[in-house]
């Protein structure tokens, strides 16, 4: 068996001049074991030197072949394994490098370079604790070994990064977790579990494309890795691609039946899909409260599934609208948009709810956002309509003043005017405070304006179309005399418990900034 050191060498000349005994076949010649071992060692050393030269030239594949030949010739030399370990490290084959370094240490327990390379491989593979153990052995042999000291400090730092990454993951602070995982990956390039953790964190942050790229890279390099498949399934699930996600989770569980994360997410995914379908069925069947409860239950299943939860919030908003709760519908649409800023349907639904609740500026903002996302003719028309409603909302709302709906008939408008005019006529408030009288006079005048516009078909149509008050050919508000309108309804006799008669000009009120009498000659109110 050869050793790493060579004994006395025999010259080529001596080997050549030595003749075998007479009448002896070559196979029967005696062989000197020491000479054979010495020759083998020389050949192994030559291969090692050849490998060293390739290594210095960064020709690591050629160096690897030479070191392997040297090991084949002399399989008990720790230095050869140490050199090959260093070459494997340069080729990023850390598992193979670790195996050689560990075998070298077995052959020579005092081999410091073996411990250093063992530590480097452990760290590259993501095991800082094992790396620290290797460096500790090296420093026991050489306490002042600067490489062991420096690498030991790096391993300790990686160990801290791992702890911080895990703590951040538990807090769902995935951005911070990724920061520390990147630091780990920097020093542990062959540690798949850090890369998979990072891909998982990216998925939980909603960065599905980046996450899938990480997972796909692992799958291309390492084959059908169960953890990478799990992450890719996560991305599909969170993008609401349920069918493909299920296929991935099933494949993971075939390869790793005890994969707890895959089991958990697969169970939640099935439960979430089921509840969502139940809610949709209830909604289509007109069972709105049941649908509301089912959507609410579904929203509690997986807070990480932003895509599905966004749709659930939007669906629940539709239910709220059906239940006559537009404010709640707005809140749910807002939550849907927070989860998915490109969710056009949620913007549409919220804009409609804003219009219903007369929040016209907010409606315009949503329709503008919709038009930015999809410049369709329909969205442009919706935006124009919303702007018109906003414009109209800034005028006096004569429908509100009369207390009627926009679809009120002529008869309903008349009845509403008669009812409110009697309530707000200044004579009825002659004994109130000055401020109260002014308030009622203003309301009485507005009632006259409202009736003047809404009782005239042409004026009403122009008002409904959103025409400005000061447009040419406008409504002539200043010419409206509320007293004449009132007189047209209550020109004489008794009505509604009120008597007319007495002296002229009994009512005195302010109109258009001037003090005026009621303008009903021969009439006054006697409120009993």
Short mmCIF file of C-alpha atoms in Angstrom, two decimals:
data_model
loop_
_atom_site.label_atom_id
_atom_site.label_comp_id
_atom_site.label_asym_id
_atom_site.label_seq_id
_atom_site.Cartn_x
_atom_site.Cartn_y
_atom_site.Cartn_z
CA UNK A 1 0.00 0.00 0.00
CA UNK A 2 1.45 3.37 -0.98
CA UNK A 3 1.92 6.31 1.36
CA UNK A 4 2.17 10.02 0.77
CA UNK A 5 5.93 10.03 1.38
CA UNK A 6 8.44 8.37 -0.95
CA UNK A 7 11.36 6.15 0.12
CA UNK A 8 14.71 5.69 -1.67
CA UNK A 9 14.34 5.75 -5.44
CA UNK A 10 15.88 3.38 -7.92
CA UNK A 11 17.17 4.92 -11.15
CA UNK A 12 15.79 3.97 -14.51
CA UNK A 13 19.25 2.78 -15.37
CA UNK A 14 19.29 0.33 -12.50
CA UNK A 15 15.91 -1.06 -13.41
CA UNK A 16 16.96 -1.54 -17.04
CA UNK A 17 20.38 -3.24 -16.31
CA UNK A 18 18.91 -5.72 -13.95
CA UNK A 19 18.48 -9.04 -15.85
CA UNK A 20 16.25 -11.89 -14.79
CA UNK A 21 17.88 -15.23 -13.88
CA UNK A 22 18.57 -17.73 -16.63
CA UNK A 23 15.81 -20.15 -17.63
CA UNK A 24 13.12 -18.11 -15.80
CA UNK A 25 9.98 -16.82 -17.41
CA UNK A 26 9.24 -13.10 -17.00
CA UNK A 27 6.09 -13.83 -14.97
CA UNK A 28 8.15 -15.78 -12.49
CA UNK A 29 10.57 -12.92 -11.88
CA UNK A 30 10.66 -11.68 -8.35
CA UNK A 31 9.06 -8.28 -7.72
CA UNK A 32 10.36 -5.87 -5.11
CA UNK A 33 7.22 -4.54 -3.24
CA UNK A 34 9.06 -1.47 -2.01
CA UNK A 35 10.17 -0.60 -5.53
CA UNK A 36 6.65 -1.06 -6.89
CA UNK A 37 5.19 1.16 -4.16
CA UNK A 38 7.84 3.77 -4.79
CA UNK A 39 7.08 3.80 -8.49
CA UNK A 40 3.35 4.09 -7.80
CA UNK A 41 3.95 6.95 -5.45
CA UNK A 42 6.08 8.74 -7.98
CA UNK A 43 3.35 8.35 -10.58
CA UNK A 44 0.68 9.52 -8.12
CA UNK A 45 2.78 12.55 -7.15
CA UNK A 46 3.27 13.37 -10.80
CA UNK A 47 -0.46 13.27 -11.36
CA UNK A 48 -0.97 15.45 -8.32
CA UNK A 49 1.53 18.02 -9.62
CA UNK A 50 -0.15 17.95 -13.00
CA UNK A 51 -3.46 18.56 -11.25
CA UNK A 52 -1.97 21.44 -9.26
CA UNK A 53 -0.86 23.12 -12.47
CA UNK A 54 -4.33 22.81 -13.98
CA UNK A 55 -5.83 24.11 -10.73
CA UNK A 56 -3.62 27.21 -10.84
CA UNK A 57 -4.78 27.83 -14.40
CA UNK A 58 -8.44 27.50 -13.26
CA UNK A 59 -8.85 24.39 -15.40
CA UNK A 60 -10.77 22.62 -12.67
CA UNK A 61 -12.22 19.76 -14.72
CA UNK A 62 -8.71 18.76 -15.90
CA UNK A 63 -7.37 19.14 -12.36
CA UNK A 64 -10.17 16.93 -11.05
CA UNK A 65 -9.26 14.17 -13.52
CA UNK A 66 -5.59 14.28 -12.45
CA UNK A 67 -6.39 14.16 -8.73
CA UNK A 68 -8.76 11.26 -9.33
CA UNK A 69 -5.97 9.35 -11.12
CA UNK A 70 -3.63 10.09 -8.23
CA UNK A 71 -6.21 8.74 -5.76
CA UNK A 72 -6.71 5.63 -7.89
CA UNK A 73 -2.98 4.98 -7.78
CA UNK A 74 -2.64 5.84 -4.11
CA UNK A 75 -6.02 5.71 -2.32
CA UNK A 76 -4.62 6.30 1.17
CA UNK A 77 -3.09 9.75 0.75
CA UNK A 78 -5.11 12.41 2.60
CA UNK A 79 -3.56 15.26 0.59
CA UNK A 80 -4.91 13.89 -2.68
CA UNK A 81 -8.44 13.84 -1.29
CA UNK A 82 -7.90 17.31 0.12
CA UNK A 83 -6.85 18.62 -3.30
CA UNK A 84 -9.77 16.99 -5.02
CA UNK A 85 -12.09 18.41 -2.37
CA UNK A 86 -10.78 21.92 -3.14
CA UNK A 87 -11.41 21.31 -6.84
CA UNK A 88 -14.97 20.12 -6.24
CA UNK A 89 -15.54 23.32 -4.24
CA UNK A 90 -14.38 25.41 -7.21
CA UNK A 91 -16.81 23.48 -9.42
CA UNK A 92 -19.64 24.17 -6.90
CA UNK A 93 -19.97 20.45 -6.21
CA UNK A 94 -20.07 20.84 -2.47
CA UNK A 95 -21.53 17.44 -1.59
CA UNK A 96 -18.71 15.68 -3.41
CA UNK A 97 -16.21 18.10 -1.88
CA UNK A 98 -17.57 17.38 1.58
CA UNK A 99 -17.22 13.62 1.09
CA UNK A 100 -13.57 13.97 0.04
CA UNK A 101 -12.74 16.35 2.88
CA UNK A 102 -14.28 14.01 5.44
CA UNK A 103 -12.41 11.00 4.04
CA UNK A 104 -9.16 12.97 4.12
CA UNK A 105 -9.75 13.69 7.82
CA UNK A 106 -10.37 10.02 8.47
CA UNK A 107 -7.01 9.22 6.87
CA UNK A 108 -5.24 12.00 8.77
CA UNK A 109 -6.96 13.46 11.85
CA UNK A 110 -4.40 16.24 11.98
CA UNK A 111 -5.07 17.42 8.43
CA UNK A 112 -5.99 21.08 8.98
CA UNK A 113 -6.84 21.81 5.33
CA UNK A 114 -9.26 18.90 5.45
CA UNK A 115 -11.18 20.52 8.31
CA UNK A 116 -11.17 23.90 6.55
CA UNK A 117 -12.61 22.37 3.38
CA UNK A 118 -15.11 20.34 5.35
CA UNK A 119 -16.28 23.57 7.03
CA UNK A 120 -16.52 25.41 3.73
CA UNK A 121 -18.68 22.65 2.23
CA UNK A 122 -20.92 22.49 5.31
CA UNK A 123 -21.49 26.23 5.12
CA UNK A 124 -22.11 26.22 1.37
CA UNK A 125 -24.73 23.51 1.91
CA UNK A 126 -26.44 25.63 4.57
CA UNK A 127 -25.21 24.01 7.80
CA UNK A 128 -23.41 26.72 9.79
CA UNK A 129 -23.46 24.64 13.00
CA UNK A 130 -21.55 21.80 11.31
CA UNK A 131 -19.22 24.34 9.71
CA UNK A 132 -18.43 25.87 13.12
CA UNK A 133 -17.58 22.39 14.40
CA UNK A 134 -15.12 21.85 11.54
CA UNK A 135 -13.43 25.21 12.09
CA UNK A 136 -13.20 24.51 15.81
CA UNK A 137 -11.28 21.28 15.06
CA UNK A 138 -8.93 23.20 12.78
CA UNK A 139 -8.23 25.80 15.47
CA UNK A 140 -7.59 23.07 18.05
CA UNK A 141 -4.68 21.97 15.85
CA UNK A 142 -3.65 25.48 14.76
CA UNK A 143 -5.08 28.06 17.20
CA UNK A 144 -3.84 31.00 15.11
CA UNK A 145 -5.15 29.77 11.79
CA UNK A 146 -6.56 33.00 10.28
CA UNK A 147 -8.67 31.21 7.66
CA UNK A 148 -10.45 29.17 10.33
CA UNK A 149 -11.01 32.28 12.43
CA UNK A 150 -12.40 34.29 9.52
CA UNK A 151 -14.65 31.52 8.20
CA UNK A 152 -15.85 30.73 11.69
CA UNK A 153 -17.03 34.35 12.06
CA UNK A 154 -18.90 34.08 8.74
CA UNK A 155 -20.59 30.84 9.86
CA UNK A 156 -21.67 32.48 13.12
CA UNK A 157 -23.14 35.40 11.17
CA UNK A 158 -25.06 33.03 8.90
CA UNK A 159 -26.43 31.27 11.97
CA UNK A 160 -27.74 34.64 13.22
CA UNK A 161 -29.28 35.41 9.82
CA UNK A 162 -31.12 32.09 9.87
CA UNK A 163 -32.62 32.86 13.28
CA UNK A 164 -33.74 36.33 12.19
CA UNK A 165 -35.22 35.01 8.96
CA UNK A 166 -37.24 32.39 10.84
CA UNK A 167 -38.48 34.96 13.37
CA UNK A 168 -39.53 37.32 10.55
CA UNK A 169 -41.34 34.48 8.80
CA UNK A 170 -43.35 33.74 11.94
CA UNK A 171 -44.33 37.42 12.18
CA UNK A 172 -45.35 37.36 8.49
CA UNK A 173 -42.74 40.03 7.85
CA UNK A 174 -41.74 38.41 4.60
CA UNK A 175 -39.77 41.36 3.26
CA UNK A 176 -37.40 41.23 6.24
CA UNK A 177 -37.24 37.44 6.01
CA UNK A 178 -36.11 37.72 2.39
CA UNK A 179 -33.42 40.22 3.38
CA UNK A 180 -31.86 37.73 5.80
CA UNK A 181 -32.37 34.78 3.47
CA UNK A 182 -30.45 36.65 0.77
CA UNK A 183 -27.57 37.06 3.22
CA UNK A 184 -27.68 33.31 3.89
CA UNK A 185 -27.78 32.45 0.17
CA UNK A 186 -24.77 34.70 -0.40
CA UNK A 187 -22.65 32.47 1.84
CA UNK A 188 -24.53 29.21 1.25
CA UNK A 189 -24.90 28.96 -2.55
CA UNK A 190 -25.77 25.25 -2.52
CA UNK A 191 -28.41 25.48 0.23
CA UNK A 192 -31.68 24.73 -1.56
CA UNK A 193 -33.78 25.22 1.55
CA UNK A 194 -32.88 28.93 1.75
CA UNK A 195 -33.83 29.44 -1.89
CA UNK A 196 -37.10 27.58 -1.37
CA UNK A 197 -37.87 29.66 1.74
CA UNK A 198 -37.23 32.81 -0.26
CA UNK A 199 -39.53 31.59 -3.05
CA UNK A 200 -42.21 30.85 -0.46
CA UNK A 201 -41.85 34.32 1.08
CA UNK A 202 -42.13 35.92 -2.37
CA UNK A 203 -45.35 34.00 -2.98
CA UNK A 204 -46.78 35.13 0.35
CA UNK A 205 -45.92 38.72 -0.61
CA UNK A 206 -47.86 38.31 -3.85
CA UNK A 207 -44.74 38.36 -6.05
CA UNK A 208 -45.79 35.24 -7.89
CA UNK A 209 -43.64 35.62 -11.00
CA UNK A 210 -40.43 36.01 -8.98
CA UNK A 211 -41.44 33.12 -6.76
CA UNK A 212 -42.14 30.83 -9.72
CA UNK A 213 -38.83 31.77 -11.34
CA UNK A 214 -37.01 30.69 -8.19
CA UNK A 215 -38.96 27.43 -7.97
CA UNK A 216 -38.52 26.68 -11.67
CA UNK A 217 -34.77 27.25 -11.43
CA UNK A 218 -34.56 24.65 -8.64
CA UNK A 219 -36.70 22.18 -10.59
CA UNK A 220 -34.54 22.56 -13.69
CA UNK A 221 -31.33 22.05 -11.75
CA UNK A 222 -32.43 19.45 -9.22
CA UNK A 223 -35.30 17.62 -10.88
CA UNK A 224 -38.76 17.19 -9.32
CA UNK A 225 -37.96 18.66 -5.93
CA UNK A 226 -41.05 18.32 -3.69
CA UNK A 227 -40.50 21.66 -1.93
CA UNK A 228 -40.09 23.54 -5.20
CA UNK A 229 -43.25 21.87 -6.55
CA UNK A 230 -45.06 22.97 -3.39
CA UNK A 231 -44.02 26.60 -3.92
CA UNK A 232 -45.11 26.53 -7.56
CA UNK A 233 -48.44 25.08 -6.46
CA UNK A 234 -48.75 27.92 -3.92
CA UNK A 235 -48.30 30.49 -6.67
CA UNK A 236 -50.99 28.87 -8.82
CA UNK A 237 -53.36 28.66 -5.84
CA UNK A 238 -52.82 32.31 -4.90
CA UNK A 239 -53.44 33.30 -8.52
CA UNK A 240 -56.81 31.51 -8.34
CA UNK A 241 -55.67 28.77 -10.73
CA UNK A 242 -57.17 26.13 -8.48
CA UNK A 243 -57.16 23.11 -10.80
CA UNK A 244 -53.44 23.30 -11.61
CA UNK A 245 -52.63 24.08 -7.98
CA UNK A 246 -54.41 20.90 -6.89
CA UNK A 247 -52.37 18.88 -9.40
CA UNK A 248 -49.14 20.27 -7.94
CA UNK A 249 -50.15 19.54 -4.35
CA UNK A 250 -51.16 16.00 -5.28
CA UNK A 251 -47.77 15.46 -6.96
CA UNK A 252 -45.95 16.80 -3.89
CA UNK A 253 -47.84 14.39 -1.62
CA UNK A 254 -47.03 11.48 -3.94
CA UNK A 255 -43.35 12.25 -3.63
CA UNK A 256 -43.41 13.29 0.03
CA UNK A 257 -46.53 11.94 1.79
CA UNK A 258 -45.56 13.69 5.05
CA UNK A 259 -45.11 17.14 3.51
CA UNK A 260 -47.04 19.07 6.18
CA UNK A 261 -47.19 22.40 4.37
CA UNK A 262 -48.55 20.79 1.22
CA UNK A 263 -51.15 18.88 3.25
CA UNK A 264 -52.29 22.05 5.02
CA UNK A 265 -52.52 24.29 1.97
CA UNK A 266 -54.26 21.57 -0.08
CA UNK A 267 -56.88 21.17 2.65
CA UNK A 268 -57.43 24.94 2.87
CA UNK A 269 -57.54 25.30 -0.90
CA UNK A 270 -60.29 22.69 -1.21
CA UNK A 271 -62.25 24.21 1.69
CA UNK A 272 -61.97 27.72 0.24
CA UNK A 273 -63.05 26.64 -3.24
CA UNK A 274 -66.02 24.79 -1.75
CA UNK A 275 -67.24 27.72 0.36
CA UNK A 276 -66.89 30.14 -2.53
CA UNK A 277 -68.97 27.87 -4.78
CA UNK A 278 -71.62 27.51 -2.07
CA UNK A 279 -71.82 31.28 -1.72
CA UNK A 280 -72.17 31.72 -5.49
CA UNK A 281 -74.97 29.15 -5.58
CA UNK A 282 -76.84 30.88 -2.75
CA UNK A 283 -76.47 34.26 -4.47
CA UNK A 284 -77.79 32.95 -7.78
CA UNK A 285 -80.72 31.45 -5.88
CA UNK A 286 -81.62 34.80 -4.32
CA UNK A 287 -80.60 33.66 -0.82
CA UNK A 288 -78.65 36.80 -0.14
CA UNK A 289 -78.19 36.54 3.63
CA UNK A 290 -77.03 32.94 3.27
CA UNK A 291 -74.63 34.02 0.52
CA UNK A 292 -73.32 36.81 2.76
CA UNK A 293 -72.65 34.33 5.59
CA UNK A 294 -70.91 31.86 3.27
CA UNK A 295 -68.66 34.52 1.73
CA UNK A 296 -67.79 35.75 5.22
CA UNK A 297 -66.89 32.24 6.29
CA UNK A 298 -64.77 31.75 3.17
CA UNK A 299 -62.85 34.95 3.90
CA UNK A 300 -61.64 33.52 7.19
CA UNK A 301 -60.08 30.39 5.65
CA UNK A 302 -56.84 31.73 4.15
CA UNK A 303 -55.86 35.41 4.61
CA UNK A 304 -52.82 34.84 2.35
CA UNK A 305 -54.91 34.11 -0.73
CA UNK A 306 -55.27 37.70 -1.91
CA UNK A 307 -56.66 36.88 -5.35
CA UNK A 308 -59.54 34.70 -4.15
CA UNK A 309 -60.25 36.91 -1.15
CA UNK A 310 -60.45 39.94 -3.41
CA UNK A 311 -63.18 38.21 -5.42
CA UNK A 312 -64.94 37.15 -2.23
CA UNK A 313 -65.04 40.74 -0.97
CA UNK A 314 -66.41 41.89 -4.32
CA UNK A 315 -69.03 39.13 -4.27
CA UNK A 316 -70.04 40.07 -0.74
CA UNK A 317 -70.32 43.69 -1.86
CA UNK A 318 -72.83 42.55 -4.48
CA UNK A 319 -74.81 40.84 -1.72
CA UNK A 320 -74.73 44.01 0.40
CA UNK A 321 -76.14 45.98 -2.52
CA UNK A 322 -78.97 43.47 -2.82
CA UNK A 323 -79.59 43.76 0.92
CA UNK A 324 -79.80 47.55 0.68
CA UNK A 325 -76.49 48.20 2.43
CA UNK A 326 -74.53 50.37 -0.03
CA UNK A 327 -72.13 51.68 2.64
CA UNK A 328 -71.07 48.13 3.53
CA UNK A 329 -70.81 47.33 -0.17
CA UNK A 330 -68.39 50.26 -0.58
CA UNK A 331 -66.27 48.98 2.31
CA UNK A 332 -66.05 45.49 0.80
CA UNK A 333 -65.18 46.86 -2.64
CA UNK A 334 -62.43 48.94 -1.07
CA UNK A 335 -61.02 45.81 0.61
CA UNK A 336 -61.18 43.96 -2.71
CA UNK A 337 -59.23 46.76 -4.41
CA UNK A 338 -56.63 46.83 -1.62
CA UNK A 339 -55.95 43.16 -2.35
CA UNK A 340 -55.98 43.61 -6.12
CA UNK A 341 -55.40 47.12 -7.46
CA UNK A 342 -56.26 45.99 -11.01
CA UNK A 343 -59.68 44.55 -10.13
CA UNK A 344 -61.89 46.38 -12.63
CA UNK A 345 -65.13 44.79 -11.43
CA UNK A 346 -64.56 46.02 -7.88
CA UNK A 347 -64.02 49.59 -9.12
CA UNK A 348 -67.21 49.34 -11.17
CA UNK A 349 -69.26 48.07 -8.25
CA UNK A 350 -67.89 50.67 -5.85
CA UNK A 351 -68.52 53.49 -8.34
CA UNK A 352 -72.17 52.45 -8.63
CA UNK A 353 -72.49 52.38 -4.84
CA UNK A 354 -70.89 55.81 -4.59
CA UNK A 355 -73.47 57.11 -7.06
CA UNK A 356 -76.31 55.52 -5.08
CA UNK A 357 -75.09 57.21 -1.91
CA UNK A 358 -74.58 60.51 -3.79
CA UNK A 359 -70.80 60.49 -3.36
CA UNK A 360 -70.40 61.73 -6.90
CA UNK A 361 -66.78 62.88 -6.74
CA UNK A 362 -65.72 59.47 -5.44
CA UNK A 363 -67.70 57.84 -8.25
CA UNK A 364 -65.92 60.02 -10.83
CA UNK A 365 -62.54 59.03 -9.33
CA UNK A 366 -63.36 55.33 -9.71
CA UNK A 367 -64.65 55.69 -13.26
CA UNK A 368 -61.49 57.62 -14.17
CA UNK A 369 -59.40 54.76 -12.79
CA UNK A 370 -61.46 52.26 -14.76
CA UNK A 371 -60.93 54.23 -17.96
CA UNK A 372 -57.18 54.31 -17.33
CA UNK A 373 -57.15 50.52 -16.95
CA UNK A 374 -59.44 49.83 -19.91
CA UNK A 375 -60.04 52.60 -22.44
CA UNK A 376 -63.29 51.19 -23.79
CA UNK A 377 -66.23 53.13 -25.18
CA UNK A 378 -68.41 51.84 -22.36
CA UNK A 379 -66.02 53.05 -19.65
CA UNK A 380 -65.71 56.43 -21.35
CA UNK A 381 -69.50 56.81 -21.36
CA UNK A 382 -69.71 55.78 -17.70
CA UNK A 383 -67.12 58.41 -16.83
CA UNK A 384 -69.02 61.09 -18.75
CA UNK A 385 -72.25 60.15 -16.99
CA UNK A 386 -70.55 60.29 -13.60
CA UNK A 387 -69.12 63.74 -14.34
CA UNK A 388 -72.59 64.90 -15.33
CA UNK A 389 -74.04 63.60 -12.07
CA UNK A 390 -71.26 65.37 -10.18
CA UNK A 391 -72.06 68.60 -12.02
CA UNK A 392 -75.75 68.23 -11.28
CA UNK A 393 -75.06 67.50 -7.63
CA UNK A 394 -73.48 70.93 -7.20
CA UNK A 395 -76.77 72.68 -8.05
CA UNK A 396 -79.85 72.91 -5.89
CA UNK A 397 -81.59 69.56 -5.83
CA UNK A 398 -85.19 70.49 -6.52
CA UNK A 399 -86.33 66.93 -6.09
CA UNK A 400 -84.96 66.94 -2.57
CA UNK A 401 -86.45 70.35 -1.85
CA UNK A 402 -89.90 69.01 -2.79
CA UNK A 403 -89.21 65.64 -1.17
CA UNK A 404 -89.98 63.59 -4.28
CA UNK A 405 -88.10 61.03 -6.32
CA UNK A 406 -86.67 61.90 -9.74
CA UNK A 407 -89.35 59.73 -11.31
CA UNK A 408 -92.21 61.63 -9.60
CA UNK A 409 -95.31 62.32 -11.69
CA UNK A 410 -96.81 65.78 -12.25
CA UNK A 411 -99.53 65.05 -9.72
CA UNK A 412 -96.97 63.90 -7.09
CA UNK A 413 -94.97 67.09 -7.65
CA UNK A 414 -98.09 69.22 -7.12
CA UNK A 415 -99.05 67.41 -3.94
CA UNK A 416 -95.56 67.69 -2.57
CA UNK A 417 -95.46 71.42 -3.26
CA UNK A 418 -98.85 72.06 -1.59
CA UNK A 419 -97.83 70.12 1.49
CA UNK A 420 -94.49 71.84 1.98
CA UNK A 421 -95.59 75.32 0.98
CA UNK A 422 -98.13 75.30 3.82
CA UNK A 423 -95.39 74.22 6.25
CA UNK A 424 -92.83 76.85 5.24
CA UNK A 425 -95.03 79.87 4.39
CA UNK A 426 -93.66 82.91 6.30
CA UNK A 427 -97.03 83.76 7.88
CA UNK A 428 -96.91 80.55 9.79
CA UNK A 429 -93.62 81.58 11.41
CA UNK A 430 -94.43 85.22 12.16
CA UNK A 431 -93.97 84.64 15.89
CA UNK A 432 -90.64 82.76 15.54
CA UNK A 433 -87.19 84.25 15.97
CA UNK A 434 -85.78 86.40 13.20
CA UNK A 435 -83.30 83.68 12.22
CA UNK A 436 -86.06 81.09 12.05
CA UNK A 437 -88.20 83.39 9.91
CA UNK A 438 -85.33 83.95 7.48
CA UNK A 439 -84.75 80.21 7.25
CA UNK A 440 -88.40 79.50 6.48
CA UNK A 441 -88.59 82.36 3.95
CA UNK A 442 -85.62 80.83 2.15
CA UNK A 443 -87.24 77.39 2.08
CA UNK A 444 -90.49 78.86 0.83
CA UNK A 445 -88.69 80.63 -2.01
CA UNK A 446 -86.81 77.44 -2.96
CA UNK A 447 -90.09 75.51 -3.01
CA UNK A 448 -91.39 78.02 -5.55
CA UNK A 449 -88.26 77.64 -7.65
CA UNK A 450 -88.46 73.86 -7.49
CA UNK A 451 -92.10 73.75 -8.50
CA UNK A 452 -91.56 76.28 -11.27
CA UNK A 453 -88.91 74.05 -12.86
CA UNK A 454 -90.27 70.58 -12.23
CA UNK A 455 -93.84 71.39 -13.24
CA UNK A 456 -92.69 72.62 -16.65
CA UNK A 457 -91.85 69.69 -18.93
CA UNK A 458 -89.26 71.58 -21.00
CA UNK A 459 -87.55 73.15 -18.01
CA UNK A 460 -87.57 69.85 -16.17
CA UNK A 461 -85.93 68.08 -19.11
CA UNK A 462 -83.20 70.69 -19.29
CA UNK A 463 -82.68 70.55 -15.55
CA UNK A 464 -82.46 66.73 -15.63
CA UNK A 465 -79.92 66.92 -18.43
CA UNK A 466 -77.59 68.88 -16.17
CA UNK A 467 -77.70 72.28 -17.86
CA UNK A 468 -75.95 74.99 -15.87
CA UNK A 469 -78.09 77.56 -14.08
CA UNK A 470 -76.48 80.44 -15.95
CA UNK A 471 -76.54 78.85 -19.41
CA UNK A 472 -78.04 80.96 -22.16
CA UNK A 473 -81.73 80.41 -22.25
CA UNK A 474 -81.66 79.13 -18.71
CA UNK A 475 -84.52 78.76 -16.32
CA UNK A 476 -85.02 82.37 -15.24
CA UNK A 477 -84.85 81.72 -11.51
CA UNK A 478 -84.81 85.38 -10.59
CA UNK A 479 -88.17 85.81 -12.29
CA UNK A 480 -89.78 83.13 -10.16
CA UNK A 481 -92.30 84.66 -7.73
CA UNK A 482 -93.08 82.12 -5.01
CA UNK A 483 -96.14 84.14 -3.95
CA UNK A 484 -97.78 83.86 -7.35
CA UNK A 485 -97.22 80.10 -7.37
CA UNK A 486 -98.67 79.83 -3.90
CA UNK A 487 -101.67 82.01 -4.86
CA UNK A 488 -102.32 79.74 -7.83
CA UNK A 489 -102.81 76.86 -5.39
CA UNK A 490 -104.52 78.71 -2.53
CA UNK A 491 -106.32 81.57 -4.28
CA UNK A 492 -109.32 81.62 -1.91
CA UNK A 493 -111.55 79.62 0.40
CA UNK A 494 -110.43 77.37 3.20
CA UNK A 495 -107.81 74.66 2.80
CA UNK A 496 -106.10 72.29 5.11
CA UNK A 497 -107.41 73.93 8.26
CA UNK A 498 -106.23 77.40 7.21
CA UNK A 499 -108.58 80.34 6.62
CA UNK A 500 -107.99 83.11 4.09
CA UNK A 501 -109.34 86.62 4.43
CA UNK A 502 -108.77 89.81 6.34
CA UNK A 503 -106.56 92.59 5.24
CA UNK A 504 -104.23 92.82 2.26
CA UNK A 505 -100.50 92.35 2.52
CA UNK A 506 -100.72 90.56 5.86
CA UNK A 507 -97.59 88.56 5.21
CA UNK A 508 -94.25 90.32 5.18
CA UNK A 509 -91.08 88.50 4.16
CA UNK A 510 -87.75 88.99 2.47
CA UNK A 511 -87.43 88.09 -1.22
CA UNK A 512 -84.40 88.65 -3.39
CA UNK A 513 -82.74 90.71 -0.67
CA UNK A 514 -85.68 93.22 -0.46
CA UNK A 515 -88.46 93.47 2.07
CA UNK A 516 -91.75 92.60 0.41
CA UNK A 517 -95.33 91.85 1.24
CA UNK A 518 -96.74 88.48 0.37
CA UNK A 519 -98.34 89.86 -2.76
CA UNK A 520 -101.72 88.24 -2.08
CA UNK A 521 -104.11 91.25 -2.07
CA UNK A 522 -107.02 90.57 0.15
CA UNK A 523 -105.53 87.38 1.62
CA UNK A 524 -103.82 86.57 4.88
CA UNK A 525 -103.22 83.41 6.84
CA UNK A 526 -105.04 82.80 10.05
CA UNK A 527 -103.32 79.78 11.65
CA UNK A 528 -105.53 78.24 14.24
#
